[in-house]
Tab-separated table of C-alpha atoms and ligand atoms in Angstrom:
chain	number	residue	atom	x	y	z
A	12	MET	CA	108.824	90.217	162.929
A	13	ASN	CA	112.628	89.946	163.227
A	14	LEU	CA	114.533	87.881	160.726
A	15	THR	CA	118.116	86.807	161.169
A	16	MET	CA	119.334	87.639	157.661
A	17	ASP	CA	122.186	90.068	157.887
A	18	GLN	CA	123.188	90.076	154.209
A	19	HIS	CA	121.234	93.285	153.662
A	20	ASP	CA	122.069	93.772	150.017
A	21	LEU	CA	121.097	90.296	148.960
A	22	ILE	CA	117.564	89.593	147.852
A	23	TYR	CA	116.181	86.192	148.692
A	24	PHE	CA	113.359	85.073	146.381
A	25	ASP	CA	113.823	81.335	146.974
A	26	ASN	CA	111.577	80.807	149.979
A	27	ALA	CA	110.203	77.521	148.630
A	28	ALA	CA	113.711	76.028	148.958
A	29	THR	CA	113.944	77.148	152.554
A	30	THR	CA	113.160	80.169	154.696
A	31	PRO	CA	115.301	82.174	157.092
A	32	VAL	CA	114.774	81.187	160.736
A	33	LEU	CA	112.858	83.792	162.710
A	34	SER	CA	114.832	85.292	165.568
A	35	GLU	CA	111.870	84.602	167.903
A	36	VAL	CA	112.234	80.936	166.935
A	37	ILE	CA	115.974	80.977	167.645
A	38	GLN	CA	115.337	82.554	171.044
A	39	GLU	CA	112.972	79.711	171.950
A	40	MET	CA	115.521	77.114	170.801
A	41	ILE	CA	118.606	78.470	172.572
A	42	PRO	CA	117.810	77.131	176.084
A	43	TYR	CA	117.529	73.622	174.594
A	44	LEU	CA	121.029	73.932	173.131
A	45	GLY	CA	122.239	75.037	176.571
A	46	ASN	CA	121.026	74.252	180.077
A	47	ASN	CA	117.896	72.353	179.068
A	48	TYR	CA	119.752	69.326	177.785
A	49	GLY	CA	117.857	66.478	179.469
A	50	ASN	CA	116.903	63.393	177.514
A	51	PRO	CA	113.101	63.595	177.178
A	52	SER	CA	112.814	59.901	178.093
A	53	SER	CA	114.615	60.382	181.434
A	54	GLN	CA	112.552	60.080	184.603
A	55	HIS	CA	113.924	63.139	186.404
A	56	SER	CA	113.413	66.880	186.199
A	57	PHE	CA	115.928	67.356	183.337
A	58	GLY	CA	113.952	64.860	181.253
A	59	PHE	CA	110.549	66.180	182.384
A	60	ASN	CA	111.634	69.638	181.290
A	61	THR	CA	112.483	68.646	177.690
A	62	SER	CA	109.549	66.247	177.330
A	63	ARG	CA	107.234	69.094	178.418
A	64	ALA	CA	108.817	71.307	175.737
A	65	ILE	CA	108.164	68.644	173.089
A	66	GLU	CA	104.516	68.306	174.138
A	67	ASN	CA	104.132	72.072	174.034
A	68	ALA	CA	105.524	72.127	170.471
A	69	ARG	CA	103.213	69.262	169.513
A	70	ARG	CA	100.230	71.359	170.613
A	71	HIS	CA	101.362	74.276	168.406
A	72	VAL	CA	101.850	72.034	165.351
A	73	ALA	CA	98.470	70.364	165.936
A	74	HIS	CA	96.733	73.712	166.363
A	75	LEU	CA	98.021	74.975	162.997
A	76	ILE	CA	96.431	72.042	161.130
A	77	GLY	CA	93.326	71.520	163.289
A	78	SER	CA	94.374	68.119	164.621
A	79	SER	CA	94.718	66.787	168.112
A	80	PRO	CA	98.293	66.674	169.526
A	81	ASN	CA	98.275	62.883	169.847
A	82	GLU	CA	97.861	62.613	166.076
A	83	ILE	CA	101.255	64.300	165.488
A	84	THR	CA	104.534	62.341	165.186
A	85	PHE	CA	107.764	64.308	164.926
A	86	THR	CA	110.196	63.272	162.187
A	87	SER	CA	113.480	64.534	160.728
A	88	GLY	CA	111.582	66.550	158.092
A	89	GLY	CA	109.110	66.387	155.236
A	90	THR	CA	111.064	63.667	153.442
A	91	GLU	CA	110.857	61.297	156.387
A	92	ALA	CA	107.190	62.154	156.984
A	93	ASN	CA	106.389	61.250	153.364
A	94	ASN	CA	108.402	58.018	153.578
A	95	LEU	CA	106.709	57.074	156.858
A	96	ALA	CA	103.256	57.751	155.414
A	97	ILE	CA	103.844	55.717	152.247
A	98	LYS	CA	106.145	52.874	153.305
A	99	GLY	CA	104.633	52.771	156.808
A	100	THR	CA	101.137	52.215	155.376
A	101	VAL	CA	102.290	49.569	152.934
A	102	SER	CA	104.364	47.642	155.456
A	103	ARG	CA	101.518	47.759	158.028
A	104	LEU	CA	99.195	46.108	155.544
A	105	GLY	CA	101.878	43.553	154.768
A	106	ILE	CA	104.108	43.082	151.750
A	107	ASN	CA	102.541	39.908	150.420
A	108	ASN	CA	101.405	38.890	146.969
A	109	GLU	CA	97.772	39.702	147.689
A	110	ASN	CA	98.599	43.284	148.726
A	111	LYS	CA	100.958	43.700	145.782
A	112	SER	CA	97.960	43.306	143.503
A	113	THR	CA	96.219	46.290	145.149
A	114	VAL	CA	97.074	49.670	143.738
A	115	LEU	CA	98.985	52.667	145.071
A	116	ILE	CA	98.102	56.004	143.483
A	117	SER	CA	100.011	59.258	143.395
A	118	SER	CA	100.320	62.180	140.990
A	119	SER	CA	102.893	62.943	138.330
A	120	ILE	CA	103.917	66.246	139.949
A	121	GLU	CA	104.853	65.091	143.460
A	122	HIS	CA	108.092	65.972	145.206
A	123	ASP	CA	110.855	63.357	144.926
A	124	SER	CA	110.317	62.385	148.568
A	125	VAL	CA	106.930	60.985	147.460
A	126	LEU	CA	107.845	59.820	143.951
A	127	GLN	CA	110.926	57.857	145.028
A	128	PRO	CA	109.222	55.784	147.769
A	129	PHE	CA	106.539	54.889	145.203
A	130	ASN	CA	109.198	54.067	142.616
A	131	SER	CA	110.982	51.779	145.064
A	132	LEU	CA	107.669	50.047	145.910
A	133	LYS	CA	107.084	49.645	142.191
A	134	ALA	CA	110.499	48.007	141.873
A	135	GLN	CA	109.388	45.560	144.606
A	136	GLY	CA	106.418	44.553	142.475
A	137	PHE	CA	103.659	46.904	143.640
A	138	ASN	CA	101.166	48.265	141.164
A	139	VAL	CA	101.741	52.042	141.256
A	140	LYS	CA	99.753	54.514	139.134
A	141	PHE	CA	100.350	58.223	138.652
A	142	VAL	CA	97.396	60.533	138.088
A	143	GLU	CA	97.918	63.045	135.274
A	144	VAL	CA	97.732	66.829	135.552
A	145	ASN	CA	96.455	69.372	133.033
A	146	LYS	CA	98.372	72.252	131.437
A	147	GLU	CA	97.605	74.405	134.494
A	148	GLY	CA	99.241	71.866	136.818
A	149	MET	CA	95.946	70.700	138.318
A	150	VAL	CA	95.294	67.003	138.967
A	151	LYS	CA	92.815	65.525	136.482
A	152	LEU	CA	89.861	64.317	138.517
A	153	GLU	CA	88.788	61.945	135.751
A	154	SER	CA	92.240	60.331	135.771
A	155	LEU	CA	91.927	59.618	139.528
A	156	LEU	CA	88.313	58.428	139.125
A	157	GLU	CA	89.311	56.023	136.397
A	158	PHE	CA	91.888	54.329	138.681
A	159	LEU	CA	89.601	54.360	141.727
A	160	LYS	CA	86.714	52.707	139.886
A	161	LYS	CA	88.737	49.967	138.239
A	162	GLU	CA	91.114	48.823	140.934
A	163	LYS	CA	91.366	47.840	144.577
A	164	ILE	CA	93.303	50.717	146.112
A	165	MET	CA	95.515	50.754	149.210
A	166	LEU	CA	96.773	54.342	149.330
A	167	VAL	CA	96.346	57.618	147.447
A	168	SER	CA	98.983	60.330	147.908
A	169	ILE	CA	98.483	63.770	146.375
A	170	MET	CA	100.222	66.964	147.422
A	171	LEU	CA	98.384	70.052	148.650
A	172	ALA	CA	100.665	72.637	147.000
A	173	ASN	CA	103.321	72.013	144.392
A	174	ASN	CA	106.888	73.078	145.178
A	175	GLU	CA	107.694	74.237	141.645
A	176	VAL	CA	104.627	75.996	140.243
A	177	GLY	CA	102.717	76.489	143.513
A	178	THR	CA	99.430	74.978	142.296
A	179	ILE	CA	96.974	74.072	145.062
A	180	GLN	CA	95.038	70.847	144.532
A	181	PRO	CA	91.399	70.409	145.656
A	182	ILE	CA	92.398	67.895	148.342
A	183	ARG	CA	89.019	67.866	150.112
A	184	GLU	CA	87.315	66.827	146.880
A	185	LEU	CA	90.015	64.270	145.984
A	186	ALA	CA	89.988	62.728	149.480
A	187	LYS	CA	86.179	62.634	149.461
A	188	ILE	CA	85.906	60.686	146.221
A	189	THR	CA	88.749	58.397	147.299
A	190	HIS	CA	86.935	57.541	150.541
A	191	GLU	CA	83.558	57.203	148.839
A	192	ILE	CA	84.795	54.803	146.192
A	193	SER	CA	87.467	52.822	148.042
A	194	ASN	CA	88.797	51.879	151.489
A	195	ALA	CA	92.124	53.490	150.646
A	196	LEU	CA	93.945	55.845	152.976
A	197	PHE	CA	94.539	59.366	151.659
A	198	HIS	CA	97.940	60.956	152.258
A	199	CYS	CA	98.761	64.568	151.483
A	200	ASP	CA	102.174	66.239	151.324
A	201	ALA	CA	101.427	69.673	152.773
A	202	VAL	CA	105.056	70.774	153.162
A	203	GLN	CA	104.794	73.778	150.828
A	204	ALA	CA	101.288	74.802	151.879
A	205	LEU	CA	101.835	74.834	155.648
A	206	GLY	CA	101.613	78.287	157.171
A	207	LYS	CA	100.706	79.930	153.851
A	208	ILE	CA	97.129	78.814	153.426
A	209	PRO	CA	94.724	77.581	156.121
A	210	ILE	CA	94.921	73.815	156.643
A	211	ASN	CA	92.432	71.783	158.623
A	212	VAL	CA	92.915	68.022	158.460
A	213	LYS	CA	89.315	67.334	159.523
A	214	HIS	CA	87.950	69.608	156.809
A	215	LEU	CA	90.316	68.128	154.202
A	216	ASP	CA	89.326	64.619	155.383
A	217	VAL	CA	92.873	63.284	154.939
A	218	ASP	CA	94.247	60.281	156.843
A	219	LEU	CA	97.886	61.327	156.717
A	220	LEU	CA	99.550	64.716	156.196
A	221	SER	CA	103.265	65.605	155.980
A	222	LEU	CA	104.825	68.797	157.334
A	223	SER	CA	108.265	70.392	157.447
A	224	SER	CA	109.664	73.126	159.667
A	225	HIS	CA	112.206	74.847	157.419
A	226	LYS	CA	109.614	76.128	154.942
A	227	ILE	CA	107.843	78.115	157.653
A	228	TYR	CA	110.700	80.069	159.265
A	229	GLY	CA	111.694	77.183	161.549
A	230	PRO	CA	114.929	75.152	161.717
A	231	LYS	CA	115.940	72.477	159.215
A	232	GLY	CA	115.943	68.750	159.982
A	233	VAL	CA	112.552	68.557	161.681
A	234	GLY	CA	109.033	67.883	160.478
A	235	ALA	CA	105.958	65.898	161.411
A	236	LEU	CA	103.416	63.428	160.177
A	237	TYR	CA	99.744	63.805	161.094
A	238	ALA	CA	98.061	60.379	161.262
A	239	ARG	CA	94.336	60.056	161.945
A	240	ASP	CA	94.951	56.475	163.068
A	241	ARG	CA	98.567	55.763	163.925
A	242	ASP	CA	97.769	52.044	164.239
A	243	GLN	CA	97.547	51.956	160.447
A	244	LEU	CA	101.285	52.668	160.200
A	245	SER	CA	104.401	50.602	160.844
A	246	PRO	CA	107.529	52.474	161.941
A	247	LEU	CA	110.449	52.874	159.543
A	248	ILE	CA	112.915	53.126	162.438
A	249	ASP	CA	112.890	50.671	165.324
A	250	GLY	CA	114.640	51.354	168.586
A	251	GLY	CA	113.812	52.869	171.953
A	252	GLY	CA	110.151	53.427	171.113
A	253	GLN	CA	110.056	57.238	171.183
A	254	GLU	CA	107.078	59.034	169.580
A	255	LYS	CA	104.824	56.229	170.855
A	256	SER	CA	106.951	53.684	168.987
A	257	LEU	CA	106.328	55.247	165.586
A	258	ARG	CA	109.681	57.017	165.338
A	259	SER	CA	112.456	55.741	167.566
A	260	GLY	CA	115.537	57.826	168.316
A	261	THR	CA	116.229	60.473	170.948
A	262	GLU	CA	114.221	63.506	169.922
A	263	ASN	CA	115.728	66.568	168.219
A	264	VAL	CA	114.491	68.685	171.125
A	265	TYR	CA	115.687	72.152	170.059
A	266	GLY	CA	114.550	71.488	166.474
A	267	ILE	CA	111.109	70.402	167.656
A	268	VAL	CA	110.872	73.418	169.963
A	269	GLY	CA	111.782	75.692	167.037
A	270	PHE	CA	109.247	74.015	164.765
A	271	GLY	CA	106.551	74.434	167.423
A	272	GLU	CA	107.336	78.125	167.805
A	273	ALA	CA	107.353	78.633	164.024
A	274	CYS	CA	103.890	77.000	163.883
A	275	ARG	CA	102.626	79.166	166.744
A	276	ILE	CA	103.813	82.327	164.969
A	277	ALA	CA	102.446	81.136	161.596
A	278	SER	CA	98.974	80.716	163.058
A	279	VAL	CA	98.891	84.370	164.178
A	280	ASN	CA	97.821	86.756	161.383
A	281	LEU	CA	98.106	84.047	158.732
A	282	HIS	CA	95.638	85.819	156.449
A	283	GLU	CA	97.080	89.339	156.755
A	284	ASN	CA	100.682	88.141	156.408
A	285	TRP	CA	100.069	86.202	153.239
A	286	LYS	CA	97.751	88.848	151.800
A	287	TYR	CA	100.808	91.122	151.977
A	288	VAL	CA	102.972	88.554	150.158
A	289	LYS	CA	100.283	87.869	147.565
A	290	GLU	CA	100.020	91.588	146.738
A	291	LEU	CA	103.803	91.775	146.295
A	292	ARG	CA	103.754	88.619	144.148
A	293	ASP	CA	100.876	89.904	141.983
A	294	TYR	CA	102.679	93.215	141.465
A	295	PHE	CA	105.847	91.304	140.542
A	296	ILE	CA	104.063	89.094	137.991
A	297	ASP	CA	102.211	92.065	136.428
A	298	ARG	CA	105.418	94.067	136.017
A	299	VAL	CA	107.388	91.112	134.603
A	300	LEU	CA	104.673	90.313	132.065
A	301	SER	CA	104.305	93.939	131.014
A	302	THR	CA	108.030	94.750	130.737
A	303	ILE	CA	109.613	91.549	129.379
A	304	PRO	CA	108.454	90.393	125.929
A	305	ARG	CA	107.572	86.758	125.229
A	306	CYS	CA	107.298	85.412	128.754
A	307	TYR	CA	104.612	83.298	130.410
A	308	VAL	CA	103.434	82.337	133.870
A	309	ASN	CA	103.269	78.581	134.463
A	310	GLY	CA	100.545	77.020	136.586
A	311	SER	CA	97.050	78.072	137.536
A	312	MET	CA	96.760	81.702	138.659
A	313	ASN	CA	93.603	81.000	140.708
A	314	GLN	CA	94.682	77.881	142.572
A	315	ARG	CA	98.166	78.981	143.543
A	316	LEU	CA	100.246	79.635	146.646
A	317	PRO	CA	100.368	83.368	147.443
A	318	ASN	CA	104.159	83.561	147.141
A	319	ASN	CA	104.860	81.637	143.922
A	320	ALA	CA	105.770	83.255	140.589
A	321	HIS	CA	106.932	80.745	137.997
A	322	PHE	CA	107.835	81.930	134.493
A	323	SER	CA	109.108	80.632	131.176
A	324	PHE	CA	111.401	82.914	129.204
A	325	PRO	CA	111.847	81.095	125.875
A	326	GLY	CA	115.227	81.637	124.222
A	327	VAL	CA	117.266	81.599	127.428
A	328	LYS	CA	118.300	78.924	129.900
A	329	GLY	CA	116.986	79.089	133.448
A	330	GLU	CA	120.417	78.216	134.843
A	331	ASP	CA	121.992	81.135	132.951
A	332	ILE	CA	119.396	83.533	134.343
A	333	ILE	CA	120.128	82.295	137.871
A	334	ILE	CA	123.863	82.850	137.474
A	335	LYS	CA	123.316	86.400	136.179
A	336	LEU	CA	120.765	87.212	138.891
A	337	ASN	CA	123.170	85.931	141.510
A	338	GLU	CA	125.676	88.527	140.260
A	339	PHE	CA	123.010	91.143	141.070
A	340	GLY	CA	122.695	89.600	144.561
A	341	ILE	CA	119.356	87.964	143.776
A	342	ALA	CA	118.494	84.364	144.702
A	343	ALA	CA	115.979	82.510	142.515
A	344	SER	CA	115.670	78.893	141.409
A	345	THR	CA	114.919	76.715	138.428
A	346	GLY	CA	112.721	74.458	140.561
A	347	ALA	CA	113.181	71.782	143.154
A	348	ALA	CA	116.343	72.966	144.925
A	349	CYS	CA	115.712	70.673	147.856
A	350	SER	CA	116.263	67.552	145.784
A	351	SER	CA	119.985	68.235	145.313
A	352	SER	CA	121.287	69.890	142.171
A	353	LYS	CA	120.464	67.905	139.085
A	354	ALA	CA	120.283	68.961	135.502
A	355	LYS	CA	117.241	66.849	134.535
A	356	PRO	CA	114.329	68.757	133.007
A	357	SER	CA	111.584	69.280	135.574
A	358	HIS	CA	109.167	66.329	135.775
A	359	VAL	CA	106.477	68.760	136.922
A	360	LEU	CA	106.713	70.986	133.848
A	361	LYS	CA	106.956	67.908	131.615
A	362	ALA	CA	103.783	66.499	133.177
A	363	MET	CA	102.071	69.845	132.490
A	364	GLY	CA	102.952	69.446	128.814
A	365	LEU	CA	105.399	72.345	128.460
A	366	SER	CA	107.734	72.280	125.471
A	367	LEU	CA	111.472	71.755	126.031
A	368	LEU	CA	112.056	75.418	125.099
A	369	GLU	CA	109.590	76.521	127.788
A	370	ILE	CA	111.063	74.123	130.353
A	371	GLU	CA	114.646	75.202	129.651
A	372	GLY	CA	113.781	78.858	130.096
A	373	SER	CA	111.784	78.387	133.289
A	374	LEU	CA	112.447	80.094	136.567
A	375	ARG	CA	110.828	80.047	139.993
A	376	PHE	CA	110.648	83.045	142.315
A	377	THR	CA	109.168	82.383	145.735
A	378	LEU	CA	108.607	85.397	147.939
A	379	GLY	CA	108.467	85.492	151.711
A	380	LEU	CA	107.241	87.602	154.599
A	381	GLN	CA	110.623	89.374	154.757
A	382	ASN	CA	110.518	90.673	151.161
A	383	THR	CA	109.643	94.270	150.298
A	384	ARG	CA	108.281	96.261	147.362
A	385	SER	CA	111.659	97.900	146.739
A	386	GLU	CA	113.250	94.441	146.484
A	387	VAL	CA	110.608	93.473	143.923
A	388	ASP	CA	111.452	96.604	141.922
A	389	ARG	CA	115.172	95.741	141.994
A	390	VAL	CA	114.469	92.193	140.839
A	391	ILE	CA	112.285	93.403	137.955
A	392	LEU	CA	115.055	95.716	136.695
A	393	ALA	CA	117.774	93.060	137.037
A	394	LEU	CA	115.627	90.378	135.445
A	395	GLY	CA	114.704	92.569	132.470
A	396	GLU	CA	118.361	93.425	131.864
A	397	THR	CA	119.403	89.763	132.248
A	398	ILE	CA	116.823	88.426	129.800
A	399	ARG	CA	117.587	91.150	127.239
A	400	GLU	CA	121.301	90.416	127.411
A	401	LEU	CA	120.958	86.623	127.256
A	402	ARG	CA	118.509	86.835	124.365
A	403	ARG	CA	120.783	89.225	122.498
A	404	HIS	CA	123.581	86.651	122.860
A	405	SER	CA	121.411	83.770	121.675
A	406	GLY	CA	119.904	85.866	118.864
A	407	PHE	CA	116.479	84.723	120.054
A	408	LEU	CA	114.413	87.824	119.317
A	409	ASN	CA	115.877	88.118	115.819
A	410	ASN	CA	114.297	84.776	114.901
B	15	LIG	C1	106.543	69.498	148.497
B	15	LIG	C2	107.703	69.051	149.322
B	15	LIG	N1	107.622	67.898	149.982
B	15	LIG	C3	108.631	67.453	150.752
B	15	LIG	C4	109.803	68.169	150.881
B	15	LIG	C5	110.912	67.635	151.740
B	15	LIG	O1	110.951	68.295	152.978
B	15	LIG	P1	112.322	68.285	153.834
B	15	LIG	O2	113.250	69.214	153.156
B	15	LIG	O3	111.882	68.774	155.197
B	15	LIG	O4	112.780	66.883	153.881
B	15	LIG	C6	109.929	69.370	150.192
B	15	LIG	C7	111.194	70.134	150.265
B	15	LIG	O5	111.447	70.998	149.524
B	15	LIG	C8	108.850	69.840	149.403
B	15	LIG	O6	108.921	70.977	148.724
């Protein structure tokens, strides 16, 4: 597999923020930045050419999640897919007083692109509830059950894998009880899980599922929404009626082509590829825990993405560690990089009940297919030195 990173000395352990674009993906995209420029809606060979490319990409995306191609709508990314799923469902059912009394449910650890649409619906008068999670970052089933049994529910939205701590929720079970108890639709943000763990929408029994290209070695600015029944959604964008009227606007052809190719590649050797990353990640976590005193892994170790290592190093600030690591040429993150830089303590770690000291000293490393064992060894050395130095400055270990 060829990656396009040419900064050989830099180590990129922030693959949950975004991934490098595979050179195979770029090769597929290039013709659509050049000679294949037709508008896919045009009724001539230029248009037929690009509309064929879009349908080909749709088949690859559908194949990766076990859906049929006509259940896939291309969007500008995971954020738009989440907004379309949530606001599109609500506006289809009608924003009237009767519907406002029905309940919308999500979890307290969702990405901002799910939390904010729910918060804006709440501001419009909707009854929105957030299911709690336990200390391991797993959704509390009893908390969901309590809401489902008491209220009339319109929509439940719970993510498959968390972007900060990598926890994987039992979506099949959550969707099953939702459908058994209520008529609600079940939406799942699968942006972080796509291409890392097997996903089958029929098996998961979800009604809506959001995807993004730039987390799976594809280009940025493109994603998709799976909808079991697209008639249950209203579009957010009206216009020329592209994407069967669910998402108007001339299609981002080269982006969609790149996303399709990234999905095609992700479906080949998915298990072997991520077994490799999981072994690297496990080695990394073992070495960090055995060489750095007083540090902890956050989030369930069993139900976790294969590439996520999330630690708390009490006595130091995550941001300070990142600055120091960057001087060593190492890229890590304090959490949700994709929601623009903000200094607020993580809502995910707060929901998990971590103390402020643990939250402040938290750090996320997310490995990728391009990372190697020697990079892991370099990161362990640099991290150990960084933590020792920062703790010496703060006098932490003397306390
Ligand atoms: C869980 C999750 N959902 C949604 C998004 C938003 O996706 P996009 O960047 O394609 O808008 C992200 C981005 O980081 C994410 O991690």
